Tab-separated table of C-alpha atoms in Angstrom:
chain	number	residue	atom	x	y	z
A	328	UNK	CA	0.000	0.000	0.000
A	329	UNK	CA	2.729	2.461	1.003
A	330	UNK	CA	4.897	1.410	-1.947
A	331	UNK	CA	1.979	1.985	-4.325
A	332	UNK	CA	1.320	5.381	-2.777
A	333	UNK	CA	4.974	6.417	-3.063
A	334	UNK	CA	5.047	5.370	-6.711
A	335	UNK	CA	2.602	8.185	-7.484
A	336	UNK	CA	4.619	11.161	-8.887
A	337	UNK	CA	2.254	13.700	-7.294
A	338	UNK	CA	2.663	12.136	-3.858
A	339	UNK	CA	6.442	12.004	-4.252
A	340	UNK	CA	6.541	15.659	-5.268
A	341	UNK	CA	4.363	16.631	-2.296
A	342	UNK	CA	6.579	14.685	0.113
A	343	UNK	CA	9.673	16.239	-1.443
A	344	UNK	CA	8.326	19.727	-0.768
A	345	UNK	CA	7.355	18.817	2.810
A	346	UNK	CA	10.813	17.338	3.404
A	347	UNK	CA	12.479	20.486	2.048
A	348	UNK	CA	10.399	22.663	4.394
A	349	UNK	CA	11.223	20.462	7.388
A	350	UNK	CA	14.944	20.537	6.580
A	351	UNK	CA	14.809	24.336	6.276
A	352	UNK	CA	13.061	24.602	9.650
A	353	UNK	CA	15.618	22.263	11.221
A	354	UNK	CA	18.544	24.276	9.862
A	355	UNK	CA	16.902	27.468	11.078
A	356	UNK	CA	16.513	25.992	14.547
A	357	UNK	CA	20.173	24.932	14.605
A	358	UNK	CA	21.208	28.495	13.760
A	359	UNK	CA	18.847	29.828	16.446
A	360	UNK	CA	20.571	27.631	19.033
A	361	UNK	CA	23.772	29.637	18.555
A	362	UNK	CA	22.304	33.146	18.484
A	363	UNK	CA	19.452	33.104	21.028
A	364	UNK	CA	19.378	32.706	24.790
A	365	UNK	CA	15.948	31.070	24.512
A	366	UNK	CA	16.022	29.207	21.178
A	367	UNK	CA	12.828	27.240	21.799
A	368	UNK	CA	10.869	30.358	22.737
A	369	UNK	CA	12.331	32.265	19.801
A	370	UNK	CA	11.444	29.537	17.335
A	371	UNK	CA	7.978	29.153	18.811
A	372	UNK	CA	7.422	32.889	18.311
A	373	UNK	CA	8.806	32.609	14.776
A	374	UNK	CA	6.404	29.817	13.795
A	375	UNK	CA	3.261	30.693	15.756
A	376	UNK	CA	3.700	34.456	16.273
A	377	UNK	CA	1.984	35.465	13.011
A	378	UNK	CA	-1.103	33.498	14.049
A	379	UNK	CA	-1.626	35.240	17.394
A	380	UNK	CA	-2.839	38.609	16.055
A	381	UNK	CA	-4.650	39.633	12.893
A	382	UNK	CA	-2.202	42.415	12.029
A	383	UNK	CA	0.725	39.985	12.348
A	384	UNK	CA	-1.029	37.472	10.123
A	385	UNK	CA	-1.672	40.237	7.606
A	386	UNK	CA	1.993	41.246	7.511
A	387	UNK	CA	2.987	37.598	7.139
A	388	UNK	CA	0.608	37.155	4.201
A	389	UNK	CA	1.794	40.390	2.559
A	390	UNK	CA	5.435	39.309	2.722
A	391	UNK	CA	4.479	35.850	1.484
A	392	UNK	CA	2.801	37.276	-1.621
A	393	UNK	CA	6.007	38.871	-2.881
A	394	UNK	CA	8.034	35.760	-2.060
A	395	UNK	CA	5.461	33.561	-3.797
A	396	UNK	CA	5.661	35.609	-6.982
A	397	UNK	CA	9.458	35.684	-6.961
A	398	UNK	CA	9.508	31.933	-6.366
A	399	UNK	CA	7.222	31.417	-9.356
A	400	UNK	CA	9.446	33.641	-11.484
A	401	UNK	CA	12.542	31.676	-10.551
A	402	UNK	CA	10.809	28.303	-11.008
A	403	UNK	CA	10.066	29.040	-14.656
A	404	UNK	CA	13.757	29.307	-15.481
A	405	UNK	CA	14.814	26.507	-13.152
A	406	UNK	CA	12.434	24.166	-14.994
A	407	UNK	CA	14.680	24.575	-18.038
A	408	UNK	CA	17.696	23.620	-15.890
A	409	UNK	CA	18.954	27.211	-16.055
A	410	UNK	CA	19.748	29.596	-13.232
A	411	UNK	CA	18.350	33.107	-13.162
A	412	UNK	CA	19.249	35.472	-10.351
A	413	UNK	CA	17.633	38.404	-12.127
A	414	UNK	CA	14.267	38.496	-10.360
A	415	UNK	CA	15.479	41.353	-8.151
A	416	UNK	CA	16.212	43.651	-11.076
A	417	UNK	CA	13.001	42.737	-12.872
A	418	UNK	CA	11.052	43.386	-9.675
A	419	UNK	CA	12.702	46.809	-9.317
A	420	UNK	CA	11.714	47.798	-12.841
A	421	UNK	CA	8.192	46.543	-12.184
A	422	UNK	CA	8.027	48.609	-9.001
A	423	UNK	CA	9.366	51.701	-10.764
A	424	UNK	CA	6.974	51.544	-13.703
A	425	UNK	CA	3.873	50.519	-11.739
A	426	UNK	CA	4.585	53.160	-9.098
A	427	UNK	CA	4.975	55.841	-11.765
A	428	UNK	CA	1.655	54.871	-13.329
A	429	UNK	CA	-0.065	54.839	-9.935
A	430	UNK	CA	1.330	58.273	-9.043
A	431	UNK	CA	1.208	60.241	-12.264
A	432	UNK	CA	-1.353	58.782	-14.682
A	433	UNK	CA	-4.619	60.731	-14.137
A	434	UNK	CA	-7.089	57.905	-14.658
A	435	UNK	CA	-9.774	56.391	-12.424
A	436	UNK	CA	-8.648	53.520	-10.226
A	437	UNK	CA	-10.555	50.890	-12.200
A	438	UNK	CA	-8.265	51.689	-15.158
A	439	UNK	CA	-5.136	52.950	-13.421
A	440	UNK	CA	-4.526	49.873	-11.248
A	441	UNK	CA	-4.823	47.277	-14.066
A	442	UNK	CA	-2.676	49.551	-16.249
A	443	UNK	CA	0.015	49.676	-13.556
A	444	UNK	CA	-0.020	45.881	-13.202
A	445	UNK	CA	0.171	45.322	-16.956
A	446	UNK	CA	2.989	47.871	-17.279
A	447	UNK	CA	4.920	46.150	-14.484
A	448	UNK	CA	4.540	42.776	-16.177
A	449	UNK	CA	5.560	44.102	-19.593
A	450	UNK	CA	8.693	45.863	-18.377
A	451	UNK	CA	9.660	42.748	-16.419
A	452	UNK	CA	9.051	40.646	-19.538
A	453	UNK	CA	11.316	42.894	-21.617
A	454	UNK	CA	14.076	43.081	-18.997
A	455	UNK	CA	13.924	39.334	-18.421
A	456	UNK	CA	14.285	38.646	-22.138
A	457	UNK	CA	17.737	40.289	-22.177
A	458	UNK	CA	19.631	37.576	-20.245
A	459	UNK	CA	17.543	34.983	-22.100
A	460	UNK	CA	18.742	36.329	-25.437
A	461	UNK	CA	22.336	36.497	-24.204
A	462	UNK	CA	22.146	32.869	-23.068
A	463	UNK	CA	20.363	31.524	-26.137
A	464	UNK	CA	22.300	33.344	-28.857
A	465	UNK	CA	25.675	34.154	-27.273
A	466	UNK	CA	25.887	31.358	-24.676
A	467	UNK	CA	26.561	33.975	-21.995
A	468	UNK	CA	26.557	32.685	-18.436
A	469	UNK	CA	23.066	33.464	-17.126
A	470	UNK	CA	24.216	33.826	-13.523
A	471	UNK	CA	26.725	36.539	-14.412
A	472	UNK	CA	24.408	38.377	-16.805
A	473	UNK	CA	21.444	38.434	-14.414
A	474	UNK	CA	23.587	39.642	-11.515
A	475	UNK	CA	25.009	42.446	-13.668
A	476	UNK	CA	21.529	43.416	-14.832
A	477	UNK	CA	20.389	43.514	-11.199
A	478	UNK	CA	23.078	46.089	-10.430
A	479	UNK	CA	22.072	48.135	-13.471
A	480	UNK	CA	18.397	48.015	-12.482
A	481	UNK	CA	19.182	49.143	-8.941
A	482	UNK	CA	21.212	52.146	-10.136
A	483	UNK	CA	18.555	53.126	-12.668
A	484	UNK	CA	15.833	52.756	-10.031
A	485	UNK	CA	17.724	55.021	-7.618
A	486	UNK	CA	18.428	57.595	-10.341
A	487	UNK	CA	14.799	57.895	-11.452
A	488	UNK	CA	13.477	57.873	-7.883
A	489	UNK	CA	15.849	60.582	-6.654
A	490	UNK	CA	15.689	62.861	-9.692
A	491	UNK	CA	12.131	62.507	-10.964
A	492	UNK	CA	9.826	60.915	-8.376
A	493	UNK	CA	10.979	62.020	-4.925
A	494	UNK	CA	9.167	65.164	-3.696
A	495	UNK	CA	11.517	68.192	-3.479
A	496	UNK	CA	11.003	68.645	0.274
A	497	UNK	CA	11.393	64.947	1.186
A	498	UNK	CA	14.100	64.169	3.743
A	499	UNK	CA	14.720	60.665	2.417
A	500	UNK	CA	14.524	58.824	-0.880
A	501	UNK	CA	10.879	57.861	-1.318
A	502	UNK	CA	7.948	58.681	-3.536
A	503	UNK	CA	4.915	60.617	-2.422
A	504	UNK	CA	1.997	58.693	-0.937
A	505	UNK	CA	-0.004	56.832	-3.552
A	506	UNK	CA	-3.452	58.310	-4.197
A	507	UNK	CA	-6.479	56.160	-3.512
A	508	UNK	CA	-7.021	55.687	-7.250
A	509	UNK	CA	-3.515	54.212	-7.541
A	510	UNK	CA	-3.569	51.975	-4.461
A	511	UNK	CA	-4.391	48.282	-4.609
A	512	UNK	CA	-7.766	47.516	-3.000
A	513	UNK	CA	-8.247	45.046	-0.168
A	514	UNK	CA	-8.464	41.386	-1.075
A	515	UNK	CA	-12.001	41.200	0.344
A	516	UNK	CA	-14.553	42.920	-1.941
A	517	UNK	CA	-16.590	45.750	-0.424
A	518	UNK	CA	-19.982	44.035	-0.343
A	519	UNK	CA	-22.797	45.169	2.011
A	520	UNK	CA	-23.287	41.819	3.777
A	521	UNK	CA	-19.573	41.516	4.694
A	522	UNK	CA	-18.806	45.202	5.218
A	523	UNK	CA	-18.086	44.937	8.959
A	524	UNK	CA	-15.937	41.833	8.496
A	525	UNK	CA	-14.026	43.566	5.699
A	526	UNK	CA	-13.346	46.635	7.850
A	527	UNK	CA	-11.532	44.469	10.389
A	528	UNK	CA	-9.115	43.344	7.694
A	529	UNK	CA	-8.765	46.831	6.195
A	530	UNK	CA	-7.886	48.356	9.576
A	531	UNK	CA	-5.694	45.576	10.982
A	532	UNK	CA	-4.413	43.461	8.094
A	533	UNK	CA	-4.332	45.373	4.830
A	534	UNK	CA	-3.842	42.429	2.483
A	535	UNK	CA	-4.533	43.549	-1.086
A	536	UNK	CA	-5.914	41.866	-4.190
A	537	UNK	CA	-2.346	40.833	-5.011
A	538	UNK	CA	-3.146	37.745	-2.944
A	539	UNK	CA	-5.669	36.620	-5.569
A	540	UNK	CA	-3.372	37.671	-8.408
A	541	UNK	CA	-0.532	35.603	-6.934
A	542	UNK	CA	-2.809	32.562	-6.590
A	543	UNK	CA	-4.031	32.943	-10.178
A	544	UNK	CA	-0.454	33.285	-11.425
A	545	UNK	CA	0.555	30.161	-9.497
A	546	UNK	CA	-2.266	28.236	-11.182
A	547	UNK	CA	-1.310	29.758	-14.535
A	548	UNK	CA	2.364	28.825	-14.183
A	549	UNK	CA	1.439	25.258	-13.248
A	550	UNK	CA	-0.891	25.022	-16.248
A	551	UNK	CA	1.815	26.458	-18.514
A	552	UNK	CA	4.411	23.959	-17.309
A	553	UNK	CA	2.312	20.796	-17.347
A	554	UNK	CA	-0.633	21.369	-19.680
A	555	UNK	CA	0.771	23.224	-22.707
A	556	UNK	CA	3.115	22.353	-25.587
A	557	UNK	CA	5.500	25.080	-24.461
A	558	UNK	CA	5.634	23.607	-20.964
A	559	UNK	CA	6.503	20.221	-22.447
A	560	UNK	CA	9.299	21.815	-24.479
A	561	UNK	CA	10.527	23.641	-21.381
A	562	UNK	CA	10.653	20.428	-19.353
A	563	UNK	CA	12.302	18.560	-22.217
A	564	UNK	CA	14.912	21.301	-22.435
A	565	UNK	CA	15.568	20.997	-18.724
A	566	UNK	CA	15.919	17.227	-18.944
A	567	UNK	CA	18.340	17.148	-21.877
A	568	UNK	CA	19.289	20.049	-24.126
A	569	UNK	CA	20.592	17.890	-26.980
A	570	UNK	CA	17.585	15.576	-26.894
A	571	UNK	CA	15.253	18.586	-26.989
A	572	UNK	CA	17.125	20.016	-29.955
A	573	UNK	CA	17.040	16.706	-31.838
A	574	UNK	CA	13.358	16.374	-30.974
A	575	UNK	CA	12.556	19.539	-32.902
A	576	UNK	CA	12.347	22.010	-30.020
A	577	UNK	CA	13.406	25.543	-30.879
A	578	UNK	CA	15.723	25.710	-27.891
A	579	UNK	CA	16.783	29.319	-28.402
A	580	UNK	CA	13.207	30.570	-28.510
A	581	UNK	CA	12.276	28.411	-25.527
A	582	UNK	CA	15.154	29.798	-23.449
A	583	UNK	CA	14.402	33.429	-24.295
A	584	UNK	CA	10.704	32.994	-23.547
A	585	UNK	CA	11.438	31.224	-20.241
A	586	UNK	CA	13.537	34.159	-19.041
A	587	UNK	CA	10.997	36.669	-20.362
A	588	UNK	CA	8.042	34.981	-18.649
A	589	UNK	CA	10.083	34.774	-15.471
A	590	UNK	CA	10.667	38.517	-15.749
A	591	UNK	CA	6.950	39.116	-16.278
A	592	UNK	CA	6.056	37.423	-12.988
A	593	UNK	CA	8.892	39.196	-11.155
A	594	UNK	CA	7.740	42.515	-12.607
A	595	UNK	CA	4.233	41.918	-11.256
A	596	UNK	CA	5.824	41.186	-7.869
A	597	UNK	CA	7.321	44.672	-8.028
A	598	UNK	CA	3.828	46.146	-8.270
A	599	UNK	CA	2.957	44.742	-4.854
């Protein structure tokens, strides 16, 4: 019975993820032993602390959304057995472009917010395609190219923020507050029969609709990888580059698109 259960690829994948999480928690606890006077109490607070108050749970979910999107972005490239460290730079460009749209484009929120999200995804797509092209056509090392592009993105982000976005009287490098029309709404819709319940989340745990967007993107990435011809080509490329090439896969196009789609998801993460 157990052998039959373990022979199921889905079960094996689930157990692999659980094992990875448990190993990470164990390593974290070992590190805590050396840096904390009360390691058990510290680790208990680390694991269960976000569940004790609504505002803590909200902050935990908000941080998880960005990490989820960046994980999805990285997974797309990793599936092709390639290594992209460029999600940071793509996220910065997404943040810069989406923030600029939210601040300066005089449109109602129902148009401005989707426009900001689309702009973030498109700029991430374009910036992600650069290391993909370098890898596919010039065989440039993707780790080096993505790290260099991260540095370039950070400098460009700082330059635009300081010289064009930061208010003249600001004492630190930051944009002005986003107007209501450019701010992401709460993840719970404002319906009359749940208005009071929604207000609790708005006041104490301001989790935005990016939660639903992240979930939809996770479903979309899974569907792309395992239910589309491109996903099959991507997995074949990751398994064996030469076999994929001999099997008729346009490996160069597949590589460029993998990096570009990874950049799209990372760019959307920047809009959060």
